[in-house]
Tab-separated table of C-alpha atoms in Angstrom:
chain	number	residue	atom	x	y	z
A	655	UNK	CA	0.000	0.000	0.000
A	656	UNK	CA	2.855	2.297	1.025
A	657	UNK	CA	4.629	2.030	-2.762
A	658	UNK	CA	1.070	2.369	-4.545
A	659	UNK	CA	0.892	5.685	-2.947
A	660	UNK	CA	4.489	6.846	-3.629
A	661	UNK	CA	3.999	6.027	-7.402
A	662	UNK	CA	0.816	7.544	-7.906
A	663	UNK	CA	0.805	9.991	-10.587
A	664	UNK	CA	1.116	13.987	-9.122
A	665	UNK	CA	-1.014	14.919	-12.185
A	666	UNK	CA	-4.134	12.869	-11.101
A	667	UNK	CA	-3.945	14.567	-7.771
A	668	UNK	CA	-2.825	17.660	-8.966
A	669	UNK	CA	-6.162	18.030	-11.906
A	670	UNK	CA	-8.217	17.024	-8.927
A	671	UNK	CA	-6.846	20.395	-6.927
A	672	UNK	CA	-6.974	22.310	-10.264
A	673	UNK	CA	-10.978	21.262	-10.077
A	674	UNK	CA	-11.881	22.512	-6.870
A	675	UNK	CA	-11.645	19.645	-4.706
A	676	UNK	CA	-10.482	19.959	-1.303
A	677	UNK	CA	-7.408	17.977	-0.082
A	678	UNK	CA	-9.585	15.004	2.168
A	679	UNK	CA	-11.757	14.800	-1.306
A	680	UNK	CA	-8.641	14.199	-2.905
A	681	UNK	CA	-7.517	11.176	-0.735
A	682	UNK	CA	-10.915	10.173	-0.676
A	683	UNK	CA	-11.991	10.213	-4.460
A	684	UNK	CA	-8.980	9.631	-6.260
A	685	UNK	CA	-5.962	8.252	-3.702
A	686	UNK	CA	-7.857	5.677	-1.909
A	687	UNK	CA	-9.876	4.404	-5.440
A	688	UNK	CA	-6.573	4.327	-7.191
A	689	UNK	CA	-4.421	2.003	-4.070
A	690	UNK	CA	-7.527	0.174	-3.636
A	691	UNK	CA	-5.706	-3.081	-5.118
A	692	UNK	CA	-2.612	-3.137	-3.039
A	693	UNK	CA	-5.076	-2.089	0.065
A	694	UNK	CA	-7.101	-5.077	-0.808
A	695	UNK	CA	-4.171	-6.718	-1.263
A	696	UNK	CA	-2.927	-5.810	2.239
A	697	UNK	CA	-6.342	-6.799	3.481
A	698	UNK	CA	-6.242	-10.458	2.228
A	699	UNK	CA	-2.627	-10.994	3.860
A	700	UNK	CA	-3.797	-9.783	7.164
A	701	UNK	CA	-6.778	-11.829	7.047
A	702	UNK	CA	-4.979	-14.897	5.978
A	703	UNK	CA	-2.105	-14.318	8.648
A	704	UNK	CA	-4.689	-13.993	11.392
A	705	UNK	CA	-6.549	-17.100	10.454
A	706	UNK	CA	-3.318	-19.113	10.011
A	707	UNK	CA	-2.452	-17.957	13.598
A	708	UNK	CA	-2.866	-20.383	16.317
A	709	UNK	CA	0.033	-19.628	19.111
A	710	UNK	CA	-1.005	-15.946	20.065
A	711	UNK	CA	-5.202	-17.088	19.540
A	712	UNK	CA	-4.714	-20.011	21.670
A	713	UNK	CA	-2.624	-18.342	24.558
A	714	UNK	CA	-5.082	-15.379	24.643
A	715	UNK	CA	-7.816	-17.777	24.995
A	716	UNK	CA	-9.475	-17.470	22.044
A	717	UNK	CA	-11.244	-20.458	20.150
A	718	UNK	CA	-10.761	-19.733	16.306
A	719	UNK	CA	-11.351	-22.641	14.030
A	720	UNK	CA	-7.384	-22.391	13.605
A	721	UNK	CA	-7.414	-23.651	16.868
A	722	UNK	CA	-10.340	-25.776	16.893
A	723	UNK	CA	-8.587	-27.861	14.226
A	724	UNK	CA	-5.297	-28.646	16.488
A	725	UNK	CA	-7.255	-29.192	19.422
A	726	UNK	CA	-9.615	-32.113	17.569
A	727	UNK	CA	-6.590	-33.091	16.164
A	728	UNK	CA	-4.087	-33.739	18.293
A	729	UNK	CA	-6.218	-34.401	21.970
A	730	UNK	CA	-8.986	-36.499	20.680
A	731	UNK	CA	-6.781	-37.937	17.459
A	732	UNK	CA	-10.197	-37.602	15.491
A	733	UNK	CA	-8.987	-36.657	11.666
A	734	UNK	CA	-12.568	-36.751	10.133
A	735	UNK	CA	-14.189	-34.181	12.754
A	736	UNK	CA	-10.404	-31.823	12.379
A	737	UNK	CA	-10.996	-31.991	8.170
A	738	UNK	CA	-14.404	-31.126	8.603
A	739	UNK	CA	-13.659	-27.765	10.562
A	740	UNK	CA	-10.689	-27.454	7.954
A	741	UNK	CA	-13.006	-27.444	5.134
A	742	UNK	CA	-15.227	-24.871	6.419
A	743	UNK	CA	-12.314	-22.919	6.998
A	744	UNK	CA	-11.235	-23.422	3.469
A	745	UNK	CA	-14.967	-22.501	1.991
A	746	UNK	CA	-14.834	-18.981	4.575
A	747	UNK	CA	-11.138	-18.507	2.625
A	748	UNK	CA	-12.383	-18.630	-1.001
A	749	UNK	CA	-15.722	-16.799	-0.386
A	750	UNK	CA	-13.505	-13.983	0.972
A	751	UNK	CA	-11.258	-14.256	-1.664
A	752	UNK	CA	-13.989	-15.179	-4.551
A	753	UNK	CA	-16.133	-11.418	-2.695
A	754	UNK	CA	-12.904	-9.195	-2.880
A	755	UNK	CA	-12.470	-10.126	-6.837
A	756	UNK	CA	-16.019	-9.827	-7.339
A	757	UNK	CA	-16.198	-6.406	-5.634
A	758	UNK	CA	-13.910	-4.949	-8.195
A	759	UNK	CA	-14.091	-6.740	-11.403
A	760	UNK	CA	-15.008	-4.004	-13.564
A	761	UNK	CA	-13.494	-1.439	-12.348
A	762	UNK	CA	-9.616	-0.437	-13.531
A	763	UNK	CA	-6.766	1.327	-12.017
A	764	UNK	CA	-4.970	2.266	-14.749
A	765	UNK	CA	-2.661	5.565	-14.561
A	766	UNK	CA	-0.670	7.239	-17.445
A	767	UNK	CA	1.916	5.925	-19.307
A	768	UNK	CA	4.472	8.315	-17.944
A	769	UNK	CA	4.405	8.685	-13.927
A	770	UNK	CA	5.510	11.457	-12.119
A	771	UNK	CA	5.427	10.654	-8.206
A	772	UNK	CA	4.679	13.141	-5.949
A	773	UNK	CA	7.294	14.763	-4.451
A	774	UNK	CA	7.134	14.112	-0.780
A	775	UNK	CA	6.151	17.536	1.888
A	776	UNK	CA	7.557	18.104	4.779
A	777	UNK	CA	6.167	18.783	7.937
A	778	UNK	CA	5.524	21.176	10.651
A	779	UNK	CA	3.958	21.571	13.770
A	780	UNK	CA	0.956	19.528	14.542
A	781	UNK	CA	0.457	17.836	11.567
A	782	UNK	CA	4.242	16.455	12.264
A	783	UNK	CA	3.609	15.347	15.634
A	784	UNK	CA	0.449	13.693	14.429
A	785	UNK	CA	2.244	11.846	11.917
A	786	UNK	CA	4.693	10.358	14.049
A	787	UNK	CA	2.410	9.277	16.766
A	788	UNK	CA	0.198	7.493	14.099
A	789	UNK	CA	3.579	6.162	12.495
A	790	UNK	CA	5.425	5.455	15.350
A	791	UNK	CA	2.881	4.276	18.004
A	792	UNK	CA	2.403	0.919	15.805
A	793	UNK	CA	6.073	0.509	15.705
A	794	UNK	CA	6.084	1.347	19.523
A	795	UNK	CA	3.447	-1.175	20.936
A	796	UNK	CA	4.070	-4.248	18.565
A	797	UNK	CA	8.101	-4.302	17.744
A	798	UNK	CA	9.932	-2.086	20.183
A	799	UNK	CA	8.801	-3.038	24.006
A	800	UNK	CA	7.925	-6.744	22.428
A	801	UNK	CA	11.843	-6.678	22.020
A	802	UNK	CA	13.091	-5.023	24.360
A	803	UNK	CA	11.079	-7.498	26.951
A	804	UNK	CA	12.365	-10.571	24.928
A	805	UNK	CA	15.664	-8.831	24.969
A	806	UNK	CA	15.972	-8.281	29.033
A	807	UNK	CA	14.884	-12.071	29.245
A	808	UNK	CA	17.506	-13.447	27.375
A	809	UNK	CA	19.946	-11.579	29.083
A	810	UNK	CA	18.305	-12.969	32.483
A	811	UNK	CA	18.479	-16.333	31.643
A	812	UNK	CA	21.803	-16.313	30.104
A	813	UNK	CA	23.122	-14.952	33.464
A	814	UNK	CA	21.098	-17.359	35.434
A	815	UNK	CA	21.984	-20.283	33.265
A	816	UNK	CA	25.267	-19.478	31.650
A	817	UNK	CA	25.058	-20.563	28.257
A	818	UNK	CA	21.675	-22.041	25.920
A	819	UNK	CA	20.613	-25.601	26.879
A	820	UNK	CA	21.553	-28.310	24.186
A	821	UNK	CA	18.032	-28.892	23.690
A	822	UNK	CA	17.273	-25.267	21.988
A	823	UNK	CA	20.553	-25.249	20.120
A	824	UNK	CA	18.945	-28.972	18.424
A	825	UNK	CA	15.874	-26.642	18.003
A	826	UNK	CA	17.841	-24.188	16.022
A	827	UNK	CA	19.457	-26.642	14.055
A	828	UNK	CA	16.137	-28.275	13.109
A	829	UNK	CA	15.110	-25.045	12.366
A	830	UNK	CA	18.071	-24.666	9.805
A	831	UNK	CA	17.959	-27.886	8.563
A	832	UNK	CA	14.117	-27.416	7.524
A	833	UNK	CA	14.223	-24.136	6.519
A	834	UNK	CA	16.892	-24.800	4.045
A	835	UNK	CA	15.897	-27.713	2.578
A	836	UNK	CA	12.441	-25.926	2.234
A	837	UNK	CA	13.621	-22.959	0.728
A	838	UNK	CA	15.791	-24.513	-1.596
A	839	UNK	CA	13.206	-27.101	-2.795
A	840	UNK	CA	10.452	-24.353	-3.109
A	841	UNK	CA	12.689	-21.695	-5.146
A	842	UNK	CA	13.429	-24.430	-7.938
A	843	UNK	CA	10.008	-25.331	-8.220
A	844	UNK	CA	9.296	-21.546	-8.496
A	845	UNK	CA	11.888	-21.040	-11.198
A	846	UNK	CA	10.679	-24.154	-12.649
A	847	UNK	CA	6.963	-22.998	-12.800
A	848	UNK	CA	8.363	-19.392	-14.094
A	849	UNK	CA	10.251	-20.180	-16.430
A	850	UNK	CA	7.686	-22.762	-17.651
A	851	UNK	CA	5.226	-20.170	-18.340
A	852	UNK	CA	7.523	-17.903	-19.959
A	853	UNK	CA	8.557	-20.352	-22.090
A	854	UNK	CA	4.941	-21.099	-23.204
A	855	UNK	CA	3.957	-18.134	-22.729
A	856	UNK	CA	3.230	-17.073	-26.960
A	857	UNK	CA	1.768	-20.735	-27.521
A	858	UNK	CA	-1.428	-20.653	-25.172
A	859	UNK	CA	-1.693	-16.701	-24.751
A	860	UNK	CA	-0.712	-16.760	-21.166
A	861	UNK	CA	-3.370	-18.694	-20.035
A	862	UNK	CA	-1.647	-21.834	-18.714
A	863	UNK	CA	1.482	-19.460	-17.073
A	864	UNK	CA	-1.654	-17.832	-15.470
A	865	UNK	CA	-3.265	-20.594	-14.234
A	866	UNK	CA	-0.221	-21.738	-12.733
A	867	UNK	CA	0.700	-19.120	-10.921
A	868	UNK	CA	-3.000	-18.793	-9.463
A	869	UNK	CA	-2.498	-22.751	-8.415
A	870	UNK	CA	0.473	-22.116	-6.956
A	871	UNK	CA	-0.518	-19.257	-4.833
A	872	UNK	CA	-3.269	-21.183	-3.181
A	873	UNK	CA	-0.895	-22.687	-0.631
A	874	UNK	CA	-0.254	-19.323	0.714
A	875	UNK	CA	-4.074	-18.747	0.537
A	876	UNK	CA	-4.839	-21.956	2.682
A	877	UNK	CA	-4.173	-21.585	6.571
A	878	UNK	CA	-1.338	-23.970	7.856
A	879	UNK	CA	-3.572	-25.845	9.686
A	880	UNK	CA	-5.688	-26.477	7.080
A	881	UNK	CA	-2.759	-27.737	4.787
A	882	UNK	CA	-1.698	-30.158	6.987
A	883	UNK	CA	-4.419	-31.863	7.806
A	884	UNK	CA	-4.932	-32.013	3.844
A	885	UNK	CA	-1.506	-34.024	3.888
A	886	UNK	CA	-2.093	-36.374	6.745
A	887	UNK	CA	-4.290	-38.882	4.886
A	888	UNK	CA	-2.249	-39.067	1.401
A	889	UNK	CA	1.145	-39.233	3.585
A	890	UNK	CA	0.185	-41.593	5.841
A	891	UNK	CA	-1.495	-43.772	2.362
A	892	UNK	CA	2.115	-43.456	0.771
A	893	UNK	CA	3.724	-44.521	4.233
A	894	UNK	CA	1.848	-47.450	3.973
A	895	UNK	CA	2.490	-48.406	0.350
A	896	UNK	CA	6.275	-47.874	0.843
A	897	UNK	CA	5.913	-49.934	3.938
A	898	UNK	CA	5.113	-52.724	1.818
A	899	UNK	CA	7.293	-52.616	-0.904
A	900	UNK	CA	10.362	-51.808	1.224
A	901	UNK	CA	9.245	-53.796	3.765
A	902	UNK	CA	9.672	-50.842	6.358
A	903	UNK	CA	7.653	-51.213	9.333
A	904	UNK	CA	8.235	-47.197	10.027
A	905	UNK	CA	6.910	-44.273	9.130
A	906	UNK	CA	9.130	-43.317	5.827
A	907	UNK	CA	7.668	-39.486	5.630
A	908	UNK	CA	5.601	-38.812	8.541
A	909	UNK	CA	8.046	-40.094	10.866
A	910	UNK	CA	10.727	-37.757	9.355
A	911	UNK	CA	10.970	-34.020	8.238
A	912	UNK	CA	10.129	-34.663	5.052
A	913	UNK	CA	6.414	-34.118	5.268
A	914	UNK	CA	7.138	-30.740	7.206
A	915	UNK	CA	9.299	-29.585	3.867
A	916	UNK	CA	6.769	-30.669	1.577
A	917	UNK	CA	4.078	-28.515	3.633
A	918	UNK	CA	6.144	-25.637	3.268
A	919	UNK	CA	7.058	-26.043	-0.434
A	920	UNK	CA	3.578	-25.932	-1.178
A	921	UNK	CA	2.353	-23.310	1.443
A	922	UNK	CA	4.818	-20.834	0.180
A	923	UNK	CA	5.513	-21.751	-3.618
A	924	UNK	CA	3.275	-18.858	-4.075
A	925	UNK	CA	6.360	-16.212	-3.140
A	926	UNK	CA	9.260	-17.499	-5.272
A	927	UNK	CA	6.844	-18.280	-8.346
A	928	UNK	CA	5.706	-14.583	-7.966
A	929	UNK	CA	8.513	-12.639	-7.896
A	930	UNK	CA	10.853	-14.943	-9.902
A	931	UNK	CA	7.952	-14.548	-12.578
A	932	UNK	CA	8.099	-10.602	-12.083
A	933	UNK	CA	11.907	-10.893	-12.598
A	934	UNK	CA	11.654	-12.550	-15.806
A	935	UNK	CA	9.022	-10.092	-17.177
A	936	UNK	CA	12.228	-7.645	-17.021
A	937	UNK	CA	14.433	-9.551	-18.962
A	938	UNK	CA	14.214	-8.497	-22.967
A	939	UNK	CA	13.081	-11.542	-24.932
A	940	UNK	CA	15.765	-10.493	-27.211
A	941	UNK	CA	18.418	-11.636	-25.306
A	942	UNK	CA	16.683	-15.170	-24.992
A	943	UNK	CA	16.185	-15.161	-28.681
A	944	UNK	CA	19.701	-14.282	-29.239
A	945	UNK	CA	20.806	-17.173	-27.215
A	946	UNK	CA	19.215	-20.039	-28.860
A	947	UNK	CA	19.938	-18.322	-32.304
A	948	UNK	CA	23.520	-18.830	-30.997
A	949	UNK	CA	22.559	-22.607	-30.558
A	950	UNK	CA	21.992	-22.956	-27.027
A	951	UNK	CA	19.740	-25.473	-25.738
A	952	UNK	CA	16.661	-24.107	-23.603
A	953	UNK	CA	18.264	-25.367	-20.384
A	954	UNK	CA	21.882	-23.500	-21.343
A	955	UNK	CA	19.553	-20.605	-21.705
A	956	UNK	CA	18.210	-20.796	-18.676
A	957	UNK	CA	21.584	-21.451	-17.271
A	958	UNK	CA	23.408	-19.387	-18.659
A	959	UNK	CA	21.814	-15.755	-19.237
A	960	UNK	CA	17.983	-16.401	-17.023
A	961	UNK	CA	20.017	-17.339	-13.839
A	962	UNK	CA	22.570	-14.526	-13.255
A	963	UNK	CA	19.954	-11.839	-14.287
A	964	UNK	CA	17.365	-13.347	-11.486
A	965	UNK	CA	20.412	-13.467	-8.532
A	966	UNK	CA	18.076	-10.489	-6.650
A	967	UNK	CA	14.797	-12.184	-7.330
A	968	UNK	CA	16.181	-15.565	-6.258
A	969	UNK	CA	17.861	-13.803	-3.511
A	970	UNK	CA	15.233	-12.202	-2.161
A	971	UNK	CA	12.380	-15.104	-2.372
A	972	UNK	CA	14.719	-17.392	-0.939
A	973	UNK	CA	14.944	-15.098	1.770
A	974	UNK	CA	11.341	-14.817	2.722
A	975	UNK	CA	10.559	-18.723	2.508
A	976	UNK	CA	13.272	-18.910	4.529
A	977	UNK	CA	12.289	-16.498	7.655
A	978	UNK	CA	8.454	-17.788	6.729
A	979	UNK	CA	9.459	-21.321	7.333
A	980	UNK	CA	11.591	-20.419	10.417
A	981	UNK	CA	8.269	-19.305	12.259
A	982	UNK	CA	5.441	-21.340	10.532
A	983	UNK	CA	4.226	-22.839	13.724
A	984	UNK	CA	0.311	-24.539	12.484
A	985	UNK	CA	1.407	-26.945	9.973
A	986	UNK	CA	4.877	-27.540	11.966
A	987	UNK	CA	2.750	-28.595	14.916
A	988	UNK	CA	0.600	-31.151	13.231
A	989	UNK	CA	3.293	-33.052	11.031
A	990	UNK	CA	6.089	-32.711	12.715
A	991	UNK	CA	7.838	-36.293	13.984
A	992	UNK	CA	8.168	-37.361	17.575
A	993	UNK	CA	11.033	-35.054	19.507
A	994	UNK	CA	11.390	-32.484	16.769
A	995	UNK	CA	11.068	-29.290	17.476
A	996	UNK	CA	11.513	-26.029	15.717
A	997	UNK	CA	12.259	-22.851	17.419
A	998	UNK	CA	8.591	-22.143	16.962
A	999	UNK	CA	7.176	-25.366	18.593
A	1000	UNK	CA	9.720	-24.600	21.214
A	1001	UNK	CA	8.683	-21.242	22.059
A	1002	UNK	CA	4.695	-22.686	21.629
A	1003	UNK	CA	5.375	-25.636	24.448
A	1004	UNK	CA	7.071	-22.936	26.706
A	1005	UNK	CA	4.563	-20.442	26.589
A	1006	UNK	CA	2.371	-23.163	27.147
A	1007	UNK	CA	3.939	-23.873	30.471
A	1008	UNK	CA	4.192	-19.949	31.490
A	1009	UNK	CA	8.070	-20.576	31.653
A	1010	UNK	CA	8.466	-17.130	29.150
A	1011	UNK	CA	12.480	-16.524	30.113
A	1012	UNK	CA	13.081	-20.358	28.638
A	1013	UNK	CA	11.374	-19.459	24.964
A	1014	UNK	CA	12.495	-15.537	24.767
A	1015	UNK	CA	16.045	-16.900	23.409
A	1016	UNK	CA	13.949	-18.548	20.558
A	1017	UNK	CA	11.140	-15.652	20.347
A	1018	UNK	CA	14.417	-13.078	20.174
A	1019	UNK	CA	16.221	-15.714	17.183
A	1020	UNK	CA	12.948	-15.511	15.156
A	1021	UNK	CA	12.361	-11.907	15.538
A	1022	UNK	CA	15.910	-11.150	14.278
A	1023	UNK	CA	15.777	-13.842	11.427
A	1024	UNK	CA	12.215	-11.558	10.483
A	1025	UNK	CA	14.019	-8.256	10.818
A	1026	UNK	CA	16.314	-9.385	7.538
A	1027	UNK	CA	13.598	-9.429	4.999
A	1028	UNK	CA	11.978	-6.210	6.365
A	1029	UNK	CA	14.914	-4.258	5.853
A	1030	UNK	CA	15.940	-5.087	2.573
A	1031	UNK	CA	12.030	-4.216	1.165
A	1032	UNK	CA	12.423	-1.692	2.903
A	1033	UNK	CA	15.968	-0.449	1.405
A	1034	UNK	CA	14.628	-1.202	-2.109
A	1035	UNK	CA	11.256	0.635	-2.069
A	1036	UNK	CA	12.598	3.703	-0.473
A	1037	UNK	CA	13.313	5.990	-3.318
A	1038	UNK	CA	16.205	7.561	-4.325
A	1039	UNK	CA	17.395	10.730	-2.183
A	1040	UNK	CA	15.586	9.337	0.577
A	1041	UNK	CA	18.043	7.107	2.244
């Protein structure tokens, strides 16, 4: 929402002064209409975050269908009754998502072909002090004395303790272990399904690279919860068939961390295949074209001049499923194996047993591993002069 307002056009805004209208009819009849996508945008992620929570509704005592699912799940072990709330909660998901398209399906929010932003105004006095209160009071309440308390308990158990127990440090290396093996399986299948639909991209007039993307980003749509209780039954089904034909008595993928990376390659597919597809929308076809003229095979293409001009989008989408998989605490809960925990499960049992100075060391880890992605946006959307 904040970079749809910086690059709206100053002669909208400006023709709607030049007309009469008043500055609040100005944010009201042409600002807000025009950011109305990324607001709705904004909306949707909110909403899905919220619903996908289950650590901070639980604590608080409150009984969302988030947590109605674990509970059913994992006390009374009752699978049918835990997909049945999960499928309501994936019907309530679509009908919001199916309204908000609906809403706005005819109208456009097209601007000029050449942009110039406004130019940002300083100010003064009360205005100023207004401004920072509403800016800073958010940052205030939920980042800065969340911290600092996580902060001054670390400290106090490190001085009480000594050192981190071996227990949280296998945490953290579960943590890794996942989150790697996560991000790195999820960003090649988001090149993959990228560069798929570029390549077909003249032969079925977008449709199919479309309709990909749109798959893919229904894992990020669907609430953690919900996901994995849509894996249990086929995992569990290819347990058993691998049982028999290895004659493996174990469970092959629920009994190791392989269905927790699967559940995150398809919960978060939807942010690599996004921006690596934005990344290769910026790339000249010529250069492509030029390459295979030259002989080289699609994949050498790909290889060769695709890869090095995506390094940033790769960089940065490996990034996020990275941090998102380090705190992804729903779907880690419900197919994670016996004694594994993430940093996320281990802050979630220790809040659960009100001992808060044991999970702040993991609370403080994940808040710092989320503090990476946020500043980088953040360095990239701020424009230039600004710095």
């Amino acid at each position: 929402t904040r970079a749809m307002f910086m690059t709206q056009a100053a002669s909208l805004l400006e023709a709607a002064r030049t007309l009469g209208a008043s500055r609040s009819q100005v944010i009201r009849e042409v600002a807000l209409p025009l950011a109305r996508p990324a607001i709705a945008v904004g909306m949707s992620l909110a909403l899905l975050e919220t619903l996908n929570d289950i650590g901070a509704s639980e604590f608080l005592g409150v009984q969302t269908l988030t947590v109605s699912i674990y509970t059913t799940w994992a006390t009374r072990s009752d699978l049918g009754a835990a997909a049945q709330i999960a499928l309501a909660m994936l019907a309530l998901v679509l009908g919001l998502i199916l309204l908000e398209r609906h809403g706005r399906r005819r109208q456009r929010f097209a601007s000029t072909q050449r942009m110039r932003p406004m130019q940002p105004r300083r100010l003064r006095g009360l205005p100023a002090a207004g401004a920072l209160v509403l800016g800073g009071l958010p940052v205030l309440l939920g980042f800065v004395l969340p911290t600092a308390y996580l902060v001054s308990e670390t400290v106090k158990r490190l001085n009480l303790v000594g050192g981190i127990s071996s227990a949280l440090f296998q945490a953290l290396g579960n943590t890794l272990l996942v989150a790697a093996s996560a991000t790195v399986l999820t960003v090649a299948c988001g090149l993959m399904l990228a560069w798929a639909g570029r390549s077909l991209r003249e032969s079925t007039r977008r449709l199919l690279p479309r309709a990909c993307v749109r798959i893919a980003s229904l894992g990020y749509a669907v609430p953690g919860t919900v996901l994995a209780i849509g894996l249990l039954t086929p995992l569990l089904w290819v347990d058993r068939v691998l049982g028999q034909i290895l004659q493996h008595s174990g469970l092959l993928l629920m009994g190791s961390s392989a269905a927790l990376v699967l559940a995150y390659a398809i919960r978060f597919l939807a942010i690599p295949a996004g921006g690596i597809e934005a990344g290769l929308t910026r790339i000249p076809p010529s250069l492509e074209q030029a390459s295979r003229l030259l002989g080289e095979s699609a994949g050498r293409t790909l290889w060769r001049v695709h890869l090095p001009l995506l390094k940033p989008a790769l960089a940065a989408s490996a990034l996020l499923v990275f941090v998102d998989t380090m705190k992804e605490l729903p779907a880690t809960l419900l197919l994670r194996p016996l004694n594994f925990d993430t940093l996320a499960t281990w802050l979630y049992a220790e809040a659960a047993r009100g001992t808060y100075e044991e999970g702040a060391v993991a609370a403080l880890a994940i808040v710092l591993a989320g503090l990476l992605p946020v500043v980088l946006l953040a360095r990239t959307q701020m424009p230039q002069g600004h710095h």
